[in-house]
Structures are given as structure tokens and as C-alpha cells.
Short mmCIF file of C-alpha atoms and ligand atoms in Angstrom, two decimals:
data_model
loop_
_atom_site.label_atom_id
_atom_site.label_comp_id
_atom_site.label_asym_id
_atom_site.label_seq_id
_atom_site.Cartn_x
_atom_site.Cartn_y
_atom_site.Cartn_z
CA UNK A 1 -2.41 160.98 -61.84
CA UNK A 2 -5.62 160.61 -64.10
CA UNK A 3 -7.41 157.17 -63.43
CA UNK A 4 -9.12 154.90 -65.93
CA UNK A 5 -10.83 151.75 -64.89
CA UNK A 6 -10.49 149.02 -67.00
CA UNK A 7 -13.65 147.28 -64.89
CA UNK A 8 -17.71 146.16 -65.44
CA UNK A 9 -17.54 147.41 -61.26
CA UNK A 10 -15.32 150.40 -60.27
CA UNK A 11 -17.57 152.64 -58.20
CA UNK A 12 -16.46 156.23 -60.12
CA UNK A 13 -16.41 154.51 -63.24
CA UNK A 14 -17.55 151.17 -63.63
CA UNK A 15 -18.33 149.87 -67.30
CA UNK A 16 -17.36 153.09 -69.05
CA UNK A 17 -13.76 151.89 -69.92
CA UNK A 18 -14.24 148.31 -69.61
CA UNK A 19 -13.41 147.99 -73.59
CA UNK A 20 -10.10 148.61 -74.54
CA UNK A 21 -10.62 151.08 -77.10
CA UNK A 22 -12.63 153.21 -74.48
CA UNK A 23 -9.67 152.72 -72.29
CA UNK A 24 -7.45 153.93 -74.69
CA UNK A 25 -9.26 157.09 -75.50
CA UNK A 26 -9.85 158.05 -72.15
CA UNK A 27 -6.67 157.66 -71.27
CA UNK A 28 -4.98 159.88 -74.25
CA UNK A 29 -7.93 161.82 -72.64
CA UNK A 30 -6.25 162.46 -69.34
CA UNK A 31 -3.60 163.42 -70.77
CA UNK A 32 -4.43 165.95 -73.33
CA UNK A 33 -6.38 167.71 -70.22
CA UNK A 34 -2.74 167.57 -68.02
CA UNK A 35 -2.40 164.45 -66.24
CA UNK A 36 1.24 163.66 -65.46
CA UNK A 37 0.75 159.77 -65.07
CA UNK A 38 -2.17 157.34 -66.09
CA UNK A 39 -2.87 155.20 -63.58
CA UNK A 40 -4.40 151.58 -65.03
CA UNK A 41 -6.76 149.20 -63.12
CA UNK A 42 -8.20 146.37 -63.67
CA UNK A 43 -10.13 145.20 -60.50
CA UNK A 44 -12.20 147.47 -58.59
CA UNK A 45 -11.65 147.77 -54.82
CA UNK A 46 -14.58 149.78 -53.90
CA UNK A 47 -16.10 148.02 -50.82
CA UNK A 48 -17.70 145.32 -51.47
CA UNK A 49 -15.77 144.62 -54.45
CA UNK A 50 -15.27 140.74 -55.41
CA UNK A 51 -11.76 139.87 -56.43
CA UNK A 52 -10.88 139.65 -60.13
CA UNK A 53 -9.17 136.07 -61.39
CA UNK A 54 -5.78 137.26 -62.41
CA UNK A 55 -5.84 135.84 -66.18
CA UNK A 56 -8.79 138.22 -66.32
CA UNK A 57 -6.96 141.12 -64.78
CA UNK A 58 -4.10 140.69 -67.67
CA UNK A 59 -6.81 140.34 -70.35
CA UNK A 60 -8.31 143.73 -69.79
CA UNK A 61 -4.82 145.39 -68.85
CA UNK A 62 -2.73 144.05 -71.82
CA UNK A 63 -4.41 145.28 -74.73
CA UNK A 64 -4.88 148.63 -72.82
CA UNK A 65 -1.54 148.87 -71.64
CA UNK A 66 0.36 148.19 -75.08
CA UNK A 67 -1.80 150.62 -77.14
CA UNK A 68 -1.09 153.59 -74.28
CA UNK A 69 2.42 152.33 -74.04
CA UNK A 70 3.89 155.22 -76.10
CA UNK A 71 2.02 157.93 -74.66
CA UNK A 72 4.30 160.73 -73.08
CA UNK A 73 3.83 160.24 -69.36
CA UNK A 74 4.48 156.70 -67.03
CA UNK A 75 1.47 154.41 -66.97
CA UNK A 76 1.17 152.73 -63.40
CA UNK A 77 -0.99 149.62 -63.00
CA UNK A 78 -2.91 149.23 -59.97
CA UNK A 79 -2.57 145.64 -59.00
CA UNK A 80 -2.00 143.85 -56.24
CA UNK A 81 0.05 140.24 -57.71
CA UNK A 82 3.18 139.55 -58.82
CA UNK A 83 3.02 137.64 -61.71
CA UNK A 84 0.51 140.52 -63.51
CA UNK A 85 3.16 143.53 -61.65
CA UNK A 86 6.13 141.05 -63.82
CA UNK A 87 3.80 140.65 -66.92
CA UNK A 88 2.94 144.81 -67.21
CA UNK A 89 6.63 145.55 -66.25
CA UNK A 90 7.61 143.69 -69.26
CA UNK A 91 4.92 145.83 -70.98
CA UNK A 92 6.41 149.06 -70.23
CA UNK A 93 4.78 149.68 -66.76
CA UNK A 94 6.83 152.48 -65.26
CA UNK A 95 5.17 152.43 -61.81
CA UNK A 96 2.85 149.47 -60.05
CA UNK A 97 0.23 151.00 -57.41
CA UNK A 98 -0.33 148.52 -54.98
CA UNK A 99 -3.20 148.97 -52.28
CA UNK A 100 -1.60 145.85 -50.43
CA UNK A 101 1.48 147.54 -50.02
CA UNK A 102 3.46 144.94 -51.91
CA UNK A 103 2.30 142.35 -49.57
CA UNK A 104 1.73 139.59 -51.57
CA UNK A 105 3.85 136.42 -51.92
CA UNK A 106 6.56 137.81 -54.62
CA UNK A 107 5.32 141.39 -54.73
CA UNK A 108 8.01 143.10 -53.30
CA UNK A 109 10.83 140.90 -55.38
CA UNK A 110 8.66 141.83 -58.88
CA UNK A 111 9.01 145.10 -58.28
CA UNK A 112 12.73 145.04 -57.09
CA UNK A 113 14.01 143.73 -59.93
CA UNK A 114 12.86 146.17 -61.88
CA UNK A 115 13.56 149.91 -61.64
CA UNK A 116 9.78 150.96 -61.48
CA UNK A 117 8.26 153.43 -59.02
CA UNK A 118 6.18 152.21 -56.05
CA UNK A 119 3.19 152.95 -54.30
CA UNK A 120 2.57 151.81 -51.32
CA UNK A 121 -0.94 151.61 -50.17
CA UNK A 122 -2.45 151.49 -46.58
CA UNK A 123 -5.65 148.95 -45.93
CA UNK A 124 -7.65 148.10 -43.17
CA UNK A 125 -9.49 144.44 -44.12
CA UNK A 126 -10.37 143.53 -47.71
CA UNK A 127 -12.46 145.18 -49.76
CA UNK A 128 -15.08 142.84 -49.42
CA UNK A 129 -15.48 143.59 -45.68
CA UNK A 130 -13.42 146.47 -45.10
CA UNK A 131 -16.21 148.97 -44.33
CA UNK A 132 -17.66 146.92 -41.64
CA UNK A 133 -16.89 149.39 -38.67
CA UNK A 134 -13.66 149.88 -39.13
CA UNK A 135 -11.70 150.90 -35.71
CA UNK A 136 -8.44 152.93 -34.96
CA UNK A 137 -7.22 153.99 -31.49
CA UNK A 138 -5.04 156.56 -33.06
CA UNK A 139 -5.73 156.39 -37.27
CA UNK A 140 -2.80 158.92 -38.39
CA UNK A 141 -0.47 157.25 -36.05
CA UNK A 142 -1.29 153.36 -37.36
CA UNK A 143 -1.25 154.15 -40.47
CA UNK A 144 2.03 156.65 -40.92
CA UNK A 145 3.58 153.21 -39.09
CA UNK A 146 2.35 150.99 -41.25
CA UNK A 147 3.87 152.99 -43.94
CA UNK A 148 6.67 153.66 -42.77
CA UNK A 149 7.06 149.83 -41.89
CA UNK A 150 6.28 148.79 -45.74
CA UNK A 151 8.42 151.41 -47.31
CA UNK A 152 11.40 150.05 -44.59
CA UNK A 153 10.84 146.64 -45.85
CA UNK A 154 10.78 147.45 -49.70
CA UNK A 155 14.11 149.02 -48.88
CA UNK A 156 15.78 146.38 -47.39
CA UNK A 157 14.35 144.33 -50.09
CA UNK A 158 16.89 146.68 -52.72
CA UNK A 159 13.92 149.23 -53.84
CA UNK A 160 15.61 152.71 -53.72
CA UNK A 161 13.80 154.98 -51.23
CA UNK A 162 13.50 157.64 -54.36
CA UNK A 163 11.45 154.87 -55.93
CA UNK A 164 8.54 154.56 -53.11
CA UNK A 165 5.59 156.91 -52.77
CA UNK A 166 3.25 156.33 -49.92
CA UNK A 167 -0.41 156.66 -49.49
CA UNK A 168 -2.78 156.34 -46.67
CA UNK A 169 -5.72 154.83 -48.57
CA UNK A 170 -8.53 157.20 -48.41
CA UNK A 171 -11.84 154.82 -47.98
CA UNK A 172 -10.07 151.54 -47.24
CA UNK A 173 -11.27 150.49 -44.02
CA UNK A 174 -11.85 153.82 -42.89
CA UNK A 175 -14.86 155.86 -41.69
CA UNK A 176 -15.66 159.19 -42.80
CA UNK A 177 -14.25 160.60 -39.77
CA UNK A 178 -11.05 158.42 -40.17
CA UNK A 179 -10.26 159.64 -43.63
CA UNK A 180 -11.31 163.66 -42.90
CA UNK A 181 -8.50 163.35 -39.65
CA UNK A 182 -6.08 161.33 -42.38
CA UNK A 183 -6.30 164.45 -44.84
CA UNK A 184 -6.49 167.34 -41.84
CA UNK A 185 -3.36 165.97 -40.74
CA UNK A 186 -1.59 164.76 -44.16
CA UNK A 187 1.44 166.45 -42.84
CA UNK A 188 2.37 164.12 -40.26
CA UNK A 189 2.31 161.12 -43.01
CA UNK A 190 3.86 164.01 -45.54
CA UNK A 191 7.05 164.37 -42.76
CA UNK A 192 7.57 160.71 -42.51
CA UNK A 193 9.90 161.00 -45.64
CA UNK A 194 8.62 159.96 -48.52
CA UNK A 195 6.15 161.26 -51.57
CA UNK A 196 2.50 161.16 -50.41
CA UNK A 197 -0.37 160.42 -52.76
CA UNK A 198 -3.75 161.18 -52.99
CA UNK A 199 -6.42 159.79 -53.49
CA UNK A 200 -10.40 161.11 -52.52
CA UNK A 201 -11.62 161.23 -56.42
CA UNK A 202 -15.24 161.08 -56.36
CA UNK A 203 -14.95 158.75 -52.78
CA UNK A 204 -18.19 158.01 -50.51
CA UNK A 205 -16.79 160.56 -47.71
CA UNK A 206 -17.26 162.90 -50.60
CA UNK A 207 -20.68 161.55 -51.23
CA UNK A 208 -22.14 161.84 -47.42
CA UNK A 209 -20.60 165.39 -46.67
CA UNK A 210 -22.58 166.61 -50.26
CA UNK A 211 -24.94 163.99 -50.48
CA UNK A 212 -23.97 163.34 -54.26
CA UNK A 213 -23.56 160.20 -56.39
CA UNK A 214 -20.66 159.26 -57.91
CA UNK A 215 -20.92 161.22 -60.99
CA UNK A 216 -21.73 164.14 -59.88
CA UNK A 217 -18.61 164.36 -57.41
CA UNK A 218 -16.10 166.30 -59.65
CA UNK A 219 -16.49 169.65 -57.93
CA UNK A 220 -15.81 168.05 -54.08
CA UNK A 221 -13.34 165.72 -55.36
CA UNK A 222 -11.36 168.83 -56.77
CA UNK A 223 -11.66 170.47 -53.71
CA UNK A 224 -10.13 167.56 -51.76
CA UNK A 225 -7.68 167.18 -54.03
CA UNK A 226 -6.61 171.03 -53.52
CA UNK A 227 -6.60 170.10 -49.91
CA UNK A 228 -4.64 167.52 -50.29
CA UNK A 229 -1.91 169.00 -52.12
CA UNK A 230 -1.85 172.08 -49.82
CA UNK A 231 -1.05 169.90 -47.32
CA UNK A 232 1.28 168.39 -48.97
CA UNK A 233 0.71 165.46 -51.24
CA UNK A 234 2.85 165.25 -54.32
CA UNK A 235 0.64 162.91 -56.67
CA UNK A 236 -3.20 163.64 -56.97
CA UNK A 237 -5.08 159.91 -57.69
CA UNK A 238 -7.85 161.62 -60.21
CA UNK A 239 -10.65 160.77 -62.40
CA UNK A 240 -11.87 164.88 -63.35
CA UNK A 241 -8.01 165.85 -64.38
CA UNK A 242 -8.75 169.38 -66.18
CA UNK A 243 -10.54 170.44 -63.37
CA UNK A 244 -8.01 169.51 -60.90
CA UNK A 245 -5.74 171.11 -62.69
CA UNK A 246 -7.61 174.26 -63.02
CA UNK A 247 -7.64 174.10 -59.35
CA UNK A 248 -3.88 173.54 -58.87
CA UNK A 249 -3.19 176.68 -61.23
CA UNK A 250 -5.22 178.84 -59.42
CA UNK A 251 -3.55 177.84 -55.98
CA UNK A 252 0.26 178.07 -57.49
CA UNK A 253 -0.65 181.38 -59.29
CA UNK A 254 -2.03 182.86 -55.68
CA UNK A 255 1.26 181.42 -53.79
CA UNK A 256 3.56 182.59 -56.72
CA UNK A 257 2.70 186.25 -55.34
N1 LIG B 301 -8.36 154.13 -54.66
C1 LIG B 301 -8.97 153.24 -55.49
C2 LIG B 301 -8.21 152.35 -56.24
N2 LIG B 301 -6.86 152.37 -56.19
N3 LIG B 301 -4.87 153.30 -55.36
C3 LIG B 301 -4.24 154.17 -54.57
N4 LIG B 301 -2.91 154.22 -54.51
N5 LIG B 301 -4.94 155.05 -53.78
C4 LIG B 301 -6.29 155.09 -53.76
O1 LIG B 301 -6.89 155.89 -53.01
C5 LIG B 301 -7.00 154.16 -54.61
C6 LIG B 301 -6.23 153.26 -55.39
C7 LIG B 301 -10.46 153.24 -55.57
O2 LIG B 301 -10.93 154.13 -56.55
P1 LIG B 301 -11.32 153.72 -58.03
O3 LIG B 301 -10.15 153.19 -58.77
O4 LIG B 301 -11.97 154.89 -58.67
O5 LIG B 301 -12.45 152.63 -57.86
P2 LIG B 301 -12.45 151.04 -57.93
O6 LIG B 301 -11.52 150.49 -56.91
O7 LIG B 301 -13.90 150.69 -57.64
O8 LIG B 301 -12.01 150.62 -59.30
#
């Protein structure tokens, strides 16, 4: 899943694809270098993030959305309300990412009456606060429940269990520590049932283990992507795609035997 951020803020990002036509191009980007699904968003989340109004959010996404529309993979829009998850399903959306795990008023019904994909998103806090020491008695265990509580609930809400993909939200109201145990033991979350994804590109636990901005993450985000899908996840959340790919190629060429 290659990642463009429609945004003046995102933290990987910010600024460079905050015009649509920059959008666009990256996007056909990401896919020319392999992505399987573009991944939209048009409010950054990074901590400390302030919230985006949503006529703003469907101003930048819009534009974006209907000129990348007829690309050959699903777009998914990361967003967490309703009425913009109604107004880019109407767009062509195939997926909605949610980091609020379709927890706002109307979220879950938007998506079930559609037949979109799902993911669902674990969060400690909001991201304004979210990094203020952060605390978890047992972090793989709270949040596999969590997810497997929100993925229960979109299902009883009439969202088909081969719809949902869950993810444990590298960075969201998490230490470093807290997101390094979530990835060692991706398994556990990977045996609850359903798809896992990924998502580490170019995050600050990156940052402190190499002590490298942003920018300059693409070789430790790879890495922790490999990681990731070694143990298990099924959708890598990416900004460096060729290189990730690169990465996978190598790993399924050594396992091919
Ligand atoms: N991380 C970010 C945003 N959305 N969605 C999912 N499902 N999983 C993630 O880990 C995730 C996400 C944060 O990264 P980015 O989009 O690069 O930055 P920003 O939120 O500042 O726009």
C-alpha cells in the first residue's frame, strides 16, 4: 500500500503532495514502482496533529481522488467520518482506512452499506495528546482485543469478515518499546483471524533506534516493513514502495528455494 498525503502537515510527507496535481503524480508514482493499493489522506495524525475541518478534508481528497480514480489498483482513503467515507465511496473509494476503527457516529453504517474493504485501526488517545506517556499493562494483549472487539462489531453491523483488515497502529499512543513488542509479536494479532497491516513507514521509533529524520528513513522503514511481513502482515502501509518491494523479492526469492 503506497501512501500519499494530501496535507501542509503529515510528518513523512507534509506539503509535498498537498496540490492535487502532485498528488496525482505521486500516486501514478506508486504504482508504476509496484504498489498494490494507494492509500489517500487528507489529515495528518502524526502526534500532535490538529484536526482537519471535514469540508477541507473533501476539498483536498476530491480532486485527487477522481483524477486517480481509473488507475489499476483500489484507492483507500484514510479518514476517520462518515459523511467524507459516503462522499469518496460515491467517488470510487474501494477501501476506507480508519485509525478510529470505525468509531465515529455513522462510521460503521457508511461503510456497511457499501461493499468496500475495511481497516480497522488501533489508538491509544488522540493525536493531539496521544504520545503523552502512553501506558499498557499487557500492549499485544489490549490491543489484539480491541481488534478483535471492532472487527466483531463491524460484523454484526453486516460488514463481511473477508472485508476487514486489522492493524495495531504503529506510533499511536505507543512508546518505542510498545510498538518494537507489537511487531516482535505480530503473530499473536496475525492468529486472531483476520488480514494484518502494516504500518512503520518512516515512523519516530524508526527515527530514535537510527537517529534519522524523516526523510532519510527509507532504508529502516524497508527493513521494518520486511519484518513485518515475515511475521506475517499481509498489507505493507508505505511511502518508499520500489524499495519495499525490492525487499519483498529478495525475501520470496530466498523462501521460494
Ligand atoms: N499511520 C499514519 C496514518 N494512517 N493508517 C493505518 N491504517 N496505519 C498506520 O500506521 C497509519 C495510518 C501516519 O503516517 P502518515 O500518513 O505518513 O503521516 P500523517 O498522519 O502525519 O499524515
Amino acid at each position: 500500500m503506497g501512501v500519499v498525503n494530501i496535507t501542509p502537515d503529515s510528518f513523512s510527507d507534509g506539503g509535498e503532495f498537498l496540490a492535487p496535481q502532485a498528488a496525482i503524480a505521486q500516486a501514478r508514482r506508486l504504482v508504476d514502482e509496484g504498489a498494490a493499493i494507494i492509500d489517500i489522506g487528507a489529515e495528518s495524525t502524526r502526534p500532535g496533529a490538529l484536526p482537519v475541518g471535514e469540508e477541507e478534508e473533501l476539498a483536498r481528497l476530491i480532486p485527487v481522488l477522481r483524477s486517480i480514480a481509473g488507475l489499476p489498483v483500489p484507492i483507500s482513503v484514510d479518514t476517520r467520518r462518515a459523511q467524507v467515507m459516503r462522499a469518496v465511496l460515491a467517488e470510487g473509494a474501494s477501501m476506507i482506512n480508519d485509525i478510529e476503527a470505525l468509531s465515529a457516529p455513522g462510521a460503521i453504517e457508511a461503510v456497511a452499506g457499501s461493499d468496500c474493504a475495511v481497516c480497522l485501526m488501533h489508538k491509544k488517545g488522540d493525536p493531539e495528546t496521544m504520545q503523552k506517556d502512553p501506558h499498557y499493562d499487557d500492549v499485544v494483549a489490549e490491543v489484539g482485543d480491541f481488534l478483535a472487539a471492532r472487527a466483531a462489531a463491524a460484523e454484526s453491523a453486516g460488514i463481511a469478515r473477508n472485508r476487514i483488515v486489522i492493524d495495531p497502529g504503529f506510533g499511536f499512543g505507543k512508546t518505542s518499546s510498545h510498538n518494537l513488542e507489537l511487531l516482535r509479536e505480530l503473530r499473536s494479532l496475525v492468529k486472531r483471524g483476520w488480514p494484518v497491516l502494516a504500518g512503520l513507514s518512516r515512523k519516530a521509533t524508526l527515527g530514535r533506534i537510527t537517529g534519522r529524520v524523516p526523510g532519510e528513513r527509507m532504508v529502516a522503514s524497508v527493513t521494518a516493513a520486511l519484518l513485518a511481513a515475515q511475521r506475517g502482515a499481509t498489507i505493507l502501509r508505505v511511502h518508499d514502495v520500489a524499495g519495499t518491494r525490492d525487499a519483498l523479492a529478495v525475501w520470496q526469492a530466498v523462501e521460494a528455494g
